[in-house]
């Protein structure tokens, strides 16, 4: 049935040589071959034919500015006089902050495992926009509605098709956006983890200052009828800034360099925020949210499993995920996600490692780490902080 679900900018991306993949019926640009370029993916276990194109997209994002079409994001509008109270109970984060704030929020089951990991935008006192993964909208809507308090005055509406998402990322993103909006985008006026409705060229939309690639940037959540015009305005205004398109393969490489976890891979119903290393995103002092007791219990001792970041010491091999991880020659886990880290110059992955005695900081900081790739063991380095920009200085420029 392809192409089935298409973003408003799909024909523009296709004309620029986008190689599309599919996610829940959505056509999504994985990488760009350039206008007239060959967009067929030649599959293999080594460096595939898109490797160089993705390297250029990563470099453009890290050094200049790139636009990612992420329209396939699921979007749920949660509103009603009890919406804030319901989301406060459903989410581990303290999502009852002032309108205009954005939150990275996990939703957990009674065991303390992740039922979802999403972004919550508080639009108004009783109105919230939840932005979630492409394949999660129906699952998240079901989880929310099944766990609403009886009689709660809350309405949950899937508004995915009403909104496109254009993510503008990179050190020049502020300069580029400033050319199509009169809004003050300075760090003081528009800090990280905030959003607001702004003019964008001849359209309007919600600018959300968040990032999944580890660079300064904004997610532009815009009505579908404005998306193509805003996309064109970005490229018409940013030629001298080196603005370029980038796809999901580049995004995957950069999120792994930053150690950002992803739902269904690192974050699952069986993984707690303690094991994921994301307790900083949980307001454990909240008096009432689903799984509070289970999470506090998990945090009271040394976890037997942890999600950790690994990079190969050799810059040549390609990792894809699923490879065994060894410590002192013994298997202790597997890579849940992996890709080539073009900024780091070597493959990078996130692994779930386990030890019956507990995965302590000393356990992680010591020992000889390796990754078994098709029977060959490669020396690896385990990172206790992100391998790229560990202090997150670039996202707060």
Short mmCIF file of C-alpha atoms in Angstrom, two decimals, residues 147-307:
data_model
loop_
_atom_site.label_atom_id
_atom_site.label_comp_id
_atom_site.label_asym_id
_atom_site.label_seq_id
_atom_site.Cartn_x
_atom_site.Cartn_y
_atom_site.Cartn_z
CA UNK A 147 -6.11 4.67 33.79
CA UNK A 148 -8.22 7.79 34.23
CA UNK A 149 -9.90 8.11 37.63
CA UNK A 150 -13.56 7.20 37.54
CA UNK A 151 -15.66 10.20 36.63
CA UNK A 152 -12.68 12.32 35.58
CA UNK A 153 -13.55 15.20 33.27
CA UNK A 154 -10.88 14.49 30.65
CA UNK A 155 -11.06 14.12 26.87
CA UNK A 156 -8.25 12.46 24.90
CA UNK A 157 -8.20 13.11 21.15
CA UNK A 158 -5.75 11.81 18.55
CA UNK A 159 -4.83 14.93 16.53
CA UNK A 160 -1.85 13.41 14.71
CA UNK A 161 -3.15 14.24 11.23
CA UNK A 162 -3.88 17.86 12.11
CA UNK A 163 -0.26 18.79 12.83
CA UNK A 164 3.01 18.46 10.94
CA UNK A 165 6.38 18.59 12.73
CA UNK A 166 9.49 20.19 11.24
CA UNK A 167 12.49 19.96 13.57
CA UNK A 168 15.12 22.65 12.99
CA UNK A 169 18.35 21.56 14.63
CA UNK A 170 21.93 22.80 14.78
CA UNK A 171 24.03 25.72 16.04
CA UNK A 172 22.59 27.95 13.29
CA UNK A 173 18.95 27.05 14.05
CA UNK A 174 18.35 30.25 16.01
CA UNK A 175 19.79 32.36 13.20
CA UNK A 176 17.65 30.56 10.61
CA UNK A 177 14.38 30.74 12.54
CA UNK A 178 14.98 34.40 13.35
CA UNK A 179 14.69 35.11 9.64
CA UNK A 180 11.11 33.83 9.42
CA UNK A 181 9.73 34.92 12.81
CA UNK A 182 9.74 38.19 14.79
CA UNK A 183 9.86 36.19 18.04
CA UNK A 184 12.79 36.69 20.40
CA UNK A 185 14.58 33.32 20.31
CA UNK A 186 17.43 34.19 22.66
CA UNK A 187 18.25 31.80 25.45
CA UNK A 188 16.97 34.26 28.03
CA UNK A 189 13.64 34.90 26.28
CA UNK A 190 13.07 31.34 25.00
CA UNK A 191 14.83 28.88 27.33
CA UNK A 192 15.20 25.15 26.88
CA UNK A 193 12.10 23.02 27.65
CA UNK A 194 9.62 25.78 26.85
CA UNK A 195 7.22 26.31 23.97
CA UNK A 196 5.02 29.03 22.55
CA UNK A 197 2.83 29.89 19.59
CA UNK A 198 4.81 31.97 17.10
CA UNK A 199 4.56 33.34 13.58
CA UNK A 200 6.56 31.36 11.02
CA UNK A 201 6.71 33.00 7.61
CA UNK A 202 3.09 33.25 6.46
CA UNK A 203 1.94 30.61 8.92
CA UNK A 204 1.88 30.02 12.64
CA UNK A 205 2.75 27.10 14.86
CA UNK A 206 4.02 25.91 18.20
CA UNK A 207 7.78 26.18 18.59
CA UNK A 208 8.99 23.68 21.19
CA UNK A 209 12.58 24.07 22.33
CA UNK A 210 13.56 20.41 22.65
CA UNK A 211 16.05 18.20 20.85
CA UNK A 212 16.60 14.52 20.13
CA UNK A 213 19.96 15.05 18.41
CA UNK A 214 21.80 16.94 21.15
CA UNK A 215 22.02 20.34 19.46
CA UNK A 216 20.35 23.72 19.82
CA UNK A 217 17.00 23.47 18.10
CA UNK A 218 13.24 23.73 17.98
CA UNK A 219 10.49 21.32 17.02
CA UNK A 220 7.97 23.28 14.97
CA UNK A 221 4.51 21.77 15.46
CA UNK A 222 2.48 23.41 12.73
CA UNK A 223 -1.00 22.98 11.20
CA UNK A 224 -0.72 20.71 8.18
CA UNK A 225 -1.91 23.44 5.80
CA UNK A 226 1.05 25.65 6.77
CA UNK A 227 3.74 22.97 6.71
CA UNK A 228 4.83 23.21 3.06
CA UNK A 229 5.00 27.00 3.16
CA UNK A 230 7.03 27.03 6.37
CA UNK A 231 9.37 24.37 5.00
CA UNK A 232 9.95 26.46 1.84
CA UNK A 233 10.50 29.60 3.91
CA UNK A 234 13.21 27.85 5.92
CA UNK A 235 15.14 26.84 2.82
CA UNK A 236 14.53 30.12 0.97
CA UNK A 237 15.93 32.01 3.96
CA UNK A 238 18.80 29.75 4.95
CA UNK A 239 20.89 29.03 1.86
CA UNK A 240 23.83 31.06 3.15
CA UNK A 241 23.62 29.25 6.51
CA UNK A 242 24.03 25.90 4.78
CA UNK A 243 20.60 24.58 5.74
CA UNK A 244 20.04 21.01 4.57
CA UNK A 245 17.60 18.14 4.89
CA UNK A 246 18.35 15.26 7.22
CA UNK A 247 16.65 11.93 7.78
CA UNK A 248 16.01 9.31 10.41
CA UNK A 249 19.33 7.48 9.94
CA UNK A 250 21.18 10.67 10.86
CA UNK A 251 18.82 11.23 13.78
CA UNK A 252 19.48 7.69 15.06
CA UNK A 253 23.23 8.19 14.85
CA UNK A 254 23.09 11.45 16.78
CA UNK A 255 20.67 10.32 19.49
CA UNK A 256 22.93 7.33 20.19
CA UNK A 257 26.00 9.58 20.39
CA UNK A 258 24.11 11.49 23.09
CA UNK A 259 22.94 8.31 24.80
CA UNK A 260 19.26 9.24 24.43
CA UNK A 261 17.01 6.26 25.16
CA UNK A 262 14.20 5.21 22.79
CA UNK A 263 10.85 3.64 23.51
CA UNK A 264 10.54 -0.08 22.62
CA UNK A 265 14.29 -0.56 22.59
CA UNK A 266 15.90 0.83 25.72
CA UNK A 267 12.57 1.74 27.36
CA UNK A 268 10.05 -1.10 27.68
CA UNK A 269 7.36 -2.24 30.15
CA UNK A 270 10.07 -4.35 31.84
CA UNK A 271 12.67 -1.59 32.23
CA UNK A 272 12.45 0.86 35.15
CA UNK A 273 13.85 4.41 35.12
CA UNK A 274 16.45 3.23 37.64
CA UNK A 275 17.68 0.62 35.15
CA UNK A 276 17.41 3.10 32.28
CA UNK A 277 19.51 5.68 34.14
CA UNK A 278 16.69 8.23 33.89
CA UNK A 279 15.74 8.83 37.51
CA UNK A 280 16.57 12.52 37.02
CA UNK A 281 13.41 12.71 34.87
CA UNK A 282 11.21 11.28 37.63
CA UNK A 283 9.81 13.45 40.42
CA UNK A 284 10.01 10.71 43.01
CA UNK A 285 8.78 13.08 45.74
CA UNK A 286 5.39 13.41 44.04
CA UNK A 287 2.83 11.98 46.47
CA UNK A 288 0.73 10.15 43.89
CA UNK A 289 1.64 8.68 40.54
CA UNK A 290 1.29 5.20 39.12
CA UNK A 291 4.28 3.02 40.09
CA UNK A 292 5.73 5.44 42.63
CA UNK A 293 6.22 2.69 45.23
CA UNK A 294 7.77 0.27 42.72
CA UNK A 295 10.20 2.90 41.43
CA UNK A 296 11.23 3.99 44.92
CA UNK A 297 11.81 0.36 45.84
CA UNK A 298 13.96 -0.12 42.76
CA UNK A 299 15.94 3.01 43.60
CA UNK A 300 16.65 1.84 47.16
CA UNK A 301 19.29 -0.70 46.08
CA UNK A 302 21.82 -1.43 43.37
CA UNK A 303 20.01 -2.46 40.16
CA UNK A 304 20.87 -5.80 38.64
CA UNK A 305 20.46 -4.37 35.14
CA UNK A 306 21.44 -1.06 33.55
CA UNK A 307 21.25 0.65 30.19
#
